[in-house]
Structure formats: structure tokens, C-alpha cells
Amino acid sequence: MNQLPPYRRRRAHISQFSTAQLHLKNPLVVAFFSFSYPGFGHLLLHRYAAALMLISWELFINNLANVNLGVLYSLLGDFDKAKEVLDERWLILYVGIYMFGIWDGYRTAVDLNKQYLLADWEDFPLSPLKLGAWDLNYLDKRKPWVALSWSTLIPGLGHLYLHKVMVGFFIFGYTIAIMYYSHIPIAIQYSLIGEFAKVSEVLDMQWTLYLPSIHLFIIYDAYVSAVEYNKLCEKELSNYLRRTYQNPNFKLPI
């Protein structure tokens, strides 16, 4: 009769370029980030393949349907202009995937919370160091406020501080591309020299409206990841000390 391995679930996996881990997440928070930008909820869940597909789709279909411009004019109360800029042929395709991202993010967060509780109970031992030809990764305590500060200053640097290399590289490149096409560097230049009238002229609002959701997500994810990495580091050390120094036959003194 085949025997089951002593451990079925791992709490985390350390690779050269990142640390993927299970931890408790609020499904409503995941659904909120999926609502604000499809794919970001899946990034919170470390489902990078699905996140990349949804983010790419959002960028593609949003620009074709002019969803951001429609939202902007709706917030300004100019509903006739909103109807004019929206391309209904593409908008119909946008809605279905958008709703799927929210539903799937919420559903997966609920399921992964259950998986985490089982993995935490099994307490699988984790190697705290990963060496490779390209990079090395190790468990260590990091300061959440430092990750938050770097992410606020330049998106992606907070994730590099946490050694989330792949996510940090993607976020950095993605944000730079959004800023380039929205003409934000030129708008900043005009703002610094006091020519505020030109700021609204050069900004491309279809691209600019991507940035609030992106920036908010990056700051939140960097801070929470730092907190959870610290917890993982403590759990790994606790597991090691119990396995190595806590002899089950040792009699405690009375």
C-alpha cells in the first residue's frame, strides 16, 4: 500500500528571483484591486501567469474601447461626451473579462486562505537560502516602511528591496511605459517651470488614468509583502529550532 508523504502542502517556495508564499488575504481587498485594475488581484495571490494575461488584456481592450476617457467624462458629468468617446463594439468584450477578474480573484483568495491554514498546520520545513547562477535569495527580516517608501518614490524599487525581482522588473517597466504614453514627464516639467496651462494640454488622460490604480497597488503590495515575509522568516526559524533543539525525550525540570 502506498504511503502518503508526511507533508502535502508548503507554506512558501523560494526561488532565485522571488519568494512565493501562502498567507491569509482579505478576499474583499483582492476583489477591490481586481476591480481597480484587472490582474492586480491575481498579482496579490502570486498567480503571475493569470495576472499577466489580464493586465495585457486590460491595456489592449481599454485603449480600443476608450474606457478611461468614458470614466473621466462621466465623473465630470459630461455623459454625452462619454457616450461619444466609448467604442461599444469593444466595450462589450471588455465587460465580460472585467467581471471574471473580480470573481476569480475573490474565489481564489477564499480557496488559498484554506490552503494556507492546512499548510500552516503541517508546518513544512523550508530552506531559507536559494543559490543559483543568476542570483541568490534568502529569508531575512525587512522593514515595511522602507519598502513602502521606495515604492512611493519609484514604482518597482520596493519590490526589488524585497527580492521580488520578476514582479519588480515588470512593474518598473510597465509604469515607465504608462508614464511615457501619458506624457507625464513633460507635464511635470511644465509644472516645475510654472506653465500650468500647458499641463492639461500635453497630458493624455486615456493613459494617465491608469496610474492611480497602479501606484496604489504597488504601495500596498510592497508594504504587505514585507510584513508577510517577516512572519515567514519567524515561522521558518521557529520550525528549525523545534526540529533541531527540542528533543521530544527531554524532561523539563520541575
Short mmCIF file of C-alpha atoms in Angstrom, two decimals:
data_model
loop_
_atom_site.label_atom_id
_atom_site.label_comp_id
_atom_site.label_asym_id
_atom_site.label_seq_id
_atom_site.Cartn_x
_atom_site.Cartn_y
_atom_site.Cartn_z
CA MET A 1 0.00 0.00 0.00
CA ASN A 2 1.40 3.40 -0.98
CA GLN A 3 2.07 5.71 1.91
CA LEU A 4 1.34 9.40 1.67
CA PRO A 5 4.29 11.77 2.15
CA PRO A 6 4.42 13.41 5.58
CA TYR A 7 3.82 16.85 4.04
CA ARG A 8 1.29 17.68 1.33
CA ARG A 9 1.36 21.48 1.33
CA ARG A 10 4.14 24.01 1.53
CA ARG A 11 3.72 27.44 3.03
CA ALA A 12 6.20 29.05 0.63
CA HIS A 13 8.62 28.41 -2.21
CA ILE A 14 11.93 30.24 -2.55
CA SER A 15 13.50 30.59 -5.99
CA GLN A 16 16.44 32.66 -7.21
CA PHE A 17 14.23 35.56 -8.23
CA SER A 18 11.29 35.57 -5.85
CA THR A 19 9.56 34.11 -2.81
CA ALA A 20 6.03 32.81 -3.39
CA GLN A 21 4.09 32.20 -0.22
CA LEU A 22 0.66 31.43 1.10
CA HIS A 23 -0.72 33.75 3.73
CA LEU A 24 -4.14 34.95 4.81
CA LYS A 25 -5.58 37.58 2.50
CA ASN A 26 -8.82 39.51 2.70
CA PRO A 27 -10.84 38.38 -0.34
CA LEU A 28 -12.54 41.79 -0.46
CA VAL A 29 -9.16 43.50 -0.82
CA VAL A 30 -8.23 41.14 -3.66
CA ALA A 31 -11.59 41.82 -5.32
CA PHE A 32 -11.05 45.59 -4.89
CA PHE A 33 -7.70 45.55 -6.69
CA SER A 34 -9.18 43.33 -9.41
CA PHE A 35 -11.92 45.95 -9.71
CA SER A 36 -9.50 48.88 -9.84
CA TYR A 37 -7.22 47.18 -12.40
CA PRO A 38 -7.82 43.67 -13.77
CA GLY A 39 -4.90 41.40 -12.95
CA PHE A 40 -3.67 43.18 -9.83
CA GLY A 41 -5.76 40.96 -7.57
CA HIS A 42 -4.05 37.94 -9.11
CA LEU A 43 -0.64 39.56 -8.53
CA LEU A 44 -1.52 39.72 -4.82
CA LEU A 45 -2.21 35.99 -4.96
CA HIS A 46 1.14 35.26 -6.71
CA ARG A 47 -0.73 33.97 -9.77
CA TYR A 48 1.62 35.69 -12.18
CA ALA A 49 0.61 33.95 -15.41
CA ALA A 50 -3.08 34.79 -14.98
CA ALA A 51 -2.17 38.31 -13.84
CA LEU A 52 -0.04 38.94 -16.91
CA MET A 53 -2.85 37.80 -19.21
CA LEU A 54 -5.46 40.00 -17.50
CA ILE A 55 -3.20 43.07 -17.33
CA SER A 56 -2.28 42.73 -21.01
CA TRP A 57 -5.94 42.34 -21.93
CA GLU A 58 -6.87 45.39 -19.85
CA LEU A 59 -4.28 47.54 -21.58
CA PHE A 60 -5.32 46.31 -25.03
CA ILE A 61 -9.10 46.46 -24.75
CA ASN A 62 -9.27 49.59 -22.57
CA ASN A 63 -7.41 51.64 -25.17
CA LEU A 64 -9.58 50.33 -28.00
CA ALA A 65 -12.82 50.99 -26.12
CA ASN A 66 -11.59 54.30 -24.55
CA VAL A 67 -12.92 53.16 -21.17
CA ASN A 68 -10.74 55.58 -19.18
CA LEU A 69 -11.97 58.57 -21.19
CA GLY A 70 -15.55 57.40 -20.71
CA VAL A 71 -14.99 57.19 -16.95
CA LEU A 72 -13.36 60.64 -16.91
CA TYR A 73 -16.21 62.37 -18.74
CA SER A 74 -18.78 60.53 -16.61
CA LEU A 75 -17.11 61.81 -13.42
CA LEU A 76 -17.17 65.32 -14.88
CA GLY A 77 -20.89 64.98 -15.61
CA ASP A 78 -20.49 65.17 -19.39
CA PHE A 79 -22.39 62.00 -20.23
CA ASP A 80 -22.94 62.90 -23.87
CA LYS A 81 -19.18 63.18 -24.37
CA ALA A 82 -18.70 59.88 -22.53
CA LYS A 83 -21.08 58.14 -24.94
CA GLU A 84 -19.28 59.74 -27.87
CA VAL A 85 -15.78 58.54 -26.95
CA LEU A 86 -16.75 54.99 -25.95
CA ASP A 87 -16.46 52.35 -28.64
CA GLU A 88 -19.35 49.98 -27.92
CA ARG A 89 -18.01 47.22 -30.16
CA TRP A 90 -15.01 46.76 -27.90
CA LEU A 91 -16.79 47.71 -24.68
CA ILE A 92 -18.96 44.58 -24.78
CA LEU A 93 -15.82 42.43 -24.88
CA TYR A 94 -14.32 44.43 -22.02
CA VAL A 95 -17.14 43.83 -19.54
CA GLY A 96 -17.03 40.03 -19.51
CA ILE A 97 -13.31 39.67 -18.77
CA TYR A 98 -13.51 42.52 -16.26
CA MET A 99 -16.21 40.75 -14.23
CA PHE A 100 -14.34 37.45 -14.47
CA GLY A 101 -11.20 39.03 -12.97
CA ILE A 102 -13.13 40.26 -9.93
CA TRP A 103 -14.95 36.96 -9.41
CA ASP A 104 -11.88 34.78 -9.91
CA GLY A 105 -9.74 36.93 -7.63
CA TYR A 106 -12.28 36.72 -4.79
CA ARG A 107 -12.85 32.99 -5.28
CA THR A 108 -9.15 32.16 -5.40
CA ALA A 109 -8.41 34.24 -2.30
CA VAL A 110 -11.00 32.26 -0.33
CA ASP A 111 -9.57 28.94 -1.52
CA LEU A 112 -5.94 29.92 -0.89
CA ASN A 113 -6.80 31.01 2.65
CA LYS A 114 -7.99 27.44 3.29
CA GLN A 115 -4.82 26.05 1.72
CA TYR A 116 -2.73 28.31 3.95
CA LEU A 117 -4.43 27.09 7.13
CA LEU A 118 -3.69 23.48 6.16
CA ALA A 119 -0.10 24.29 5.17
CA ASP A 120 0.46 26.23 8.39
CA TRP A 121 -0.82 23.28 10.41
CA GLU A 122 1.52 20.86 8.59
CA ASP A 123 4.43 23.28 9.18
CA PHE A 124 6.58 22.04 6.30
CA PRO A 125 10.30 22.85 6.86
CA LEU A 126 11.58 25.49 4.45
CA SER A 127 15.11 26.09 3.20
CA PRO A 128 15.91 29.76 3.96
CA LEU A 129 18.56 30.13 1.23
CA LYS A 130 18.47 29.59 -2.52
CA LEU A 131 21.67 29.86 -4.54
CA GLY A 132 21.77 30.00 -8.31
CA ALA A 133 23.95 31.04 -11.21
CA TRP A 134 22.00 34.27 -11.77
CA ASP A 135 21.05 35.36 -8.28
CA LEU A 136 20.58 34.30 -4.69
CA ASN A 137 17.57 34.66 -2.43
CA TYR A 138 17.26 34.23 1.32
CA LEU A 139 14.78 34.77 4.11
CA ASP A 140 15.52 37.85 6.13
CA LYS A 141 13.55 40.46 8.01
CA ARG A 142 12.95 43.66 6.09
CA LYS A 143 11.39 46.95 7.12
CA PRO A 144 7.89 47.51 5.69
CA TRP A 145 8.21 51.29 5.77
CA VAL A 146 11.36 51.11 3.65
CA ALA A 147 9.55 49.02 1.01
CA LEU A 148 6.63 51.46 1.12
CA SER A 149 8.92 54.49 0.75
CA TRP A 150 10.83 53.14 -2.24
CA SER A 151 7.59 52.07 -3.94
CA THR A 152 6.15 55.55 -3.41
CA LEU A 153 9.24 57.20 -4.86
CA ILE A 154 9.79 54.92 -7.87
CA PRO A 155 7.39 52.01 -8.54
CA GLY A 156 9.19 48.68 -8.57
CA LEU A 157 12.08 49.54 -6.25
CA GLY A 158 10.18 48.45 -3.15
CA HIS A 159 9.69 45.04 -4.71
CA LEU A 160 13.36 44.81 -5.62
CA TYR A 161 14.15 45.60 -1.98
CA LEU A 162 12.01 42.59 -1.04
CA HIS A 163 13.74 40.50 -3.72
CA LYS A 164 10.56 40.14 -5.78
CA VAL A 165 12.71 40.54 -8.86
CA MET A 166 10.26 39.42 -11.55
CA VAL A 167 7.37 41.47 -10.19
CA GLY A 168 9.61 44.47 -9.58
CA PHE A 169 11.01 44.35 -13.12
CA PHE A 170 7.53 44.04 -14.61
CA ILE A 171 6.07 46.85 -12.50
CA PHE A 172 9.01 49.15 -13.21
CA GLY A 173 8.83 48.63 -16.97
CA TYR A 174 5.04 48.77 -17.08
CA THR A 175 4.86 52.01 -15.10
CA ILE A 176 7.56 53.66 -17.23
CA ALA A 177 5.62 52.74 -20.38
CA ILE A 178 2.38 54.18 -18.96
CA MET A 179 4.15 57.40 -17.94
CA TYR A 180 5.74 57.74 -21.37
CA TYR A 181 2.50 57.40 -23.32
CA SER A 182 0.60 59.63 -20.89
CA HIS A 183 3.29 62.37 -21.29
CA ILE A 184 3.61 62.75 -17.52
CA PRO A 185 7.36 63.61 -17.57
CA ILE A 186 6.59 66.57 -19.87
CA ALA A 187 3.68 67.59 -17.63
CA ILE A 188 5.99 67.51 -14.59
CA GLN A 189 8.49 69.67 -16.45
CA TYR A 190 5.83 72.29 -17.26
CA SER A 191 4.62 72.20 -13.65
CA LEU A 192 8.11 72.86 -12.32
CA ILE A 193 8.54 75.95 -14.50
CA GLY A 194 5.05 77.23 -13.67
CA GLU A 195 3.36 76.75 -17.06
CA PHE A 196 0.29 75.01 -15.67
CA ALA A 197 -1.89 75.80 -18.68
CA LYS A 198 0.26 73.52 -20.83
CA VAL A 199 -0.02 70.64 -18.38
CA SER A 200 -3.61 69.81 -19.32
CA GLU A 201 -2.74 70.21 -22.99
CA VAL A 202 0.06 67.66 -23.06
CA LEU A 203 -1.48 65.02 -20.78
CA ASP A 204 -3.13 62.06 -22.49
CA MET A 205 -5.88 61.23 -19.99
CA GLN A 206 -6.62 57.83 -21.51
CA TRP A 207 -3.16 56.73 -20.36
CA THR A 208 -2.89 58.95 -17.28
CA LEU A 209 -5.91 57.38 -15.57
CA TYR A 210 -4.08 54.06 -15.37
CA LEU A 211 -1.59 55.45 -12.88
CA PRO A 212 -3.69 55.99 -9.69
CA SER A 213 -4.67 52.31 -9.56
CA ILE A 214 -1.14 51.18 -10.41
CA HIS A 215 0.54 53.37 -7.80
CA LEU A 216 -1.92 52.46 -5.04
CA PHE A 217 -1.48 48.76 -5.71
CA ILE A 218 2.32 48.93 -5.79
CA ILE A 219 2.49 50.73 -2.43
CA TYR A 220 0.04 48.35 -0.79
CA ASP A 221 1.65 45.19 -2.17
CA ALA A 222 5.17 46.23 -1.16
CA TYR A 223 4.12 47.00 2.41
CA VAL A 224 2.04 43.85 2.91
CA SER A 225 4.69 41.64 1.29
CA ALA A 226 7.32 42.97 3.70
CA VAL A 227 5.07 42.24 6.68
CA GLU A 228 4.29 38.71 5.49
CA TYR A 229 7.93 37.96 4.63
CA ASN A 230 8.87 38.86 8.19
CA LYS A 231 6.24 36.47 9.51
CA LEU A 232 7.52 33.74 7.20
CA CYS A 233 11.06 34.31 8.41
CA GLU A 234 9.93 33.88 12.03
CA LYS A 235 7.98 30.72 11.21
CA GLU A 236 10.94 29.17 9.41
CA LEU A 237 13.26 29.91 12.33
CA SER A 238 10.73 28.57 14.83
CA ASN A 239 10.35 25.36 12.81
CA TYR A 240 14.12 24.91 12.62
CA LEU A 241 14.64 25.43 16.35
CA ARG A 242 11.88 23.00 17.27
CA ARG A 243 13.20 20.30 14.95
CA THR A 244 16.84 20.78 15.92
CA TYR A 245 16.89 21.67 19.60
CA GLN A 246 13.61 20.46 21.03
CA ASN A 247 14.25 16.81 21.80
CA PRO A 248 10.93 15.03 22.45
CA ASN A 249 12.65 12.84 25.12
CA PHE A 250 13.99 15.81 27.06
CA LYS A 251 12.39 16.11 30.50
CA LEU A 252 11.74 19.64 31.59
CA PRO A 253 12.97 20.46 35.10
CA ILE A 254 10.31 20.87 37.72
#
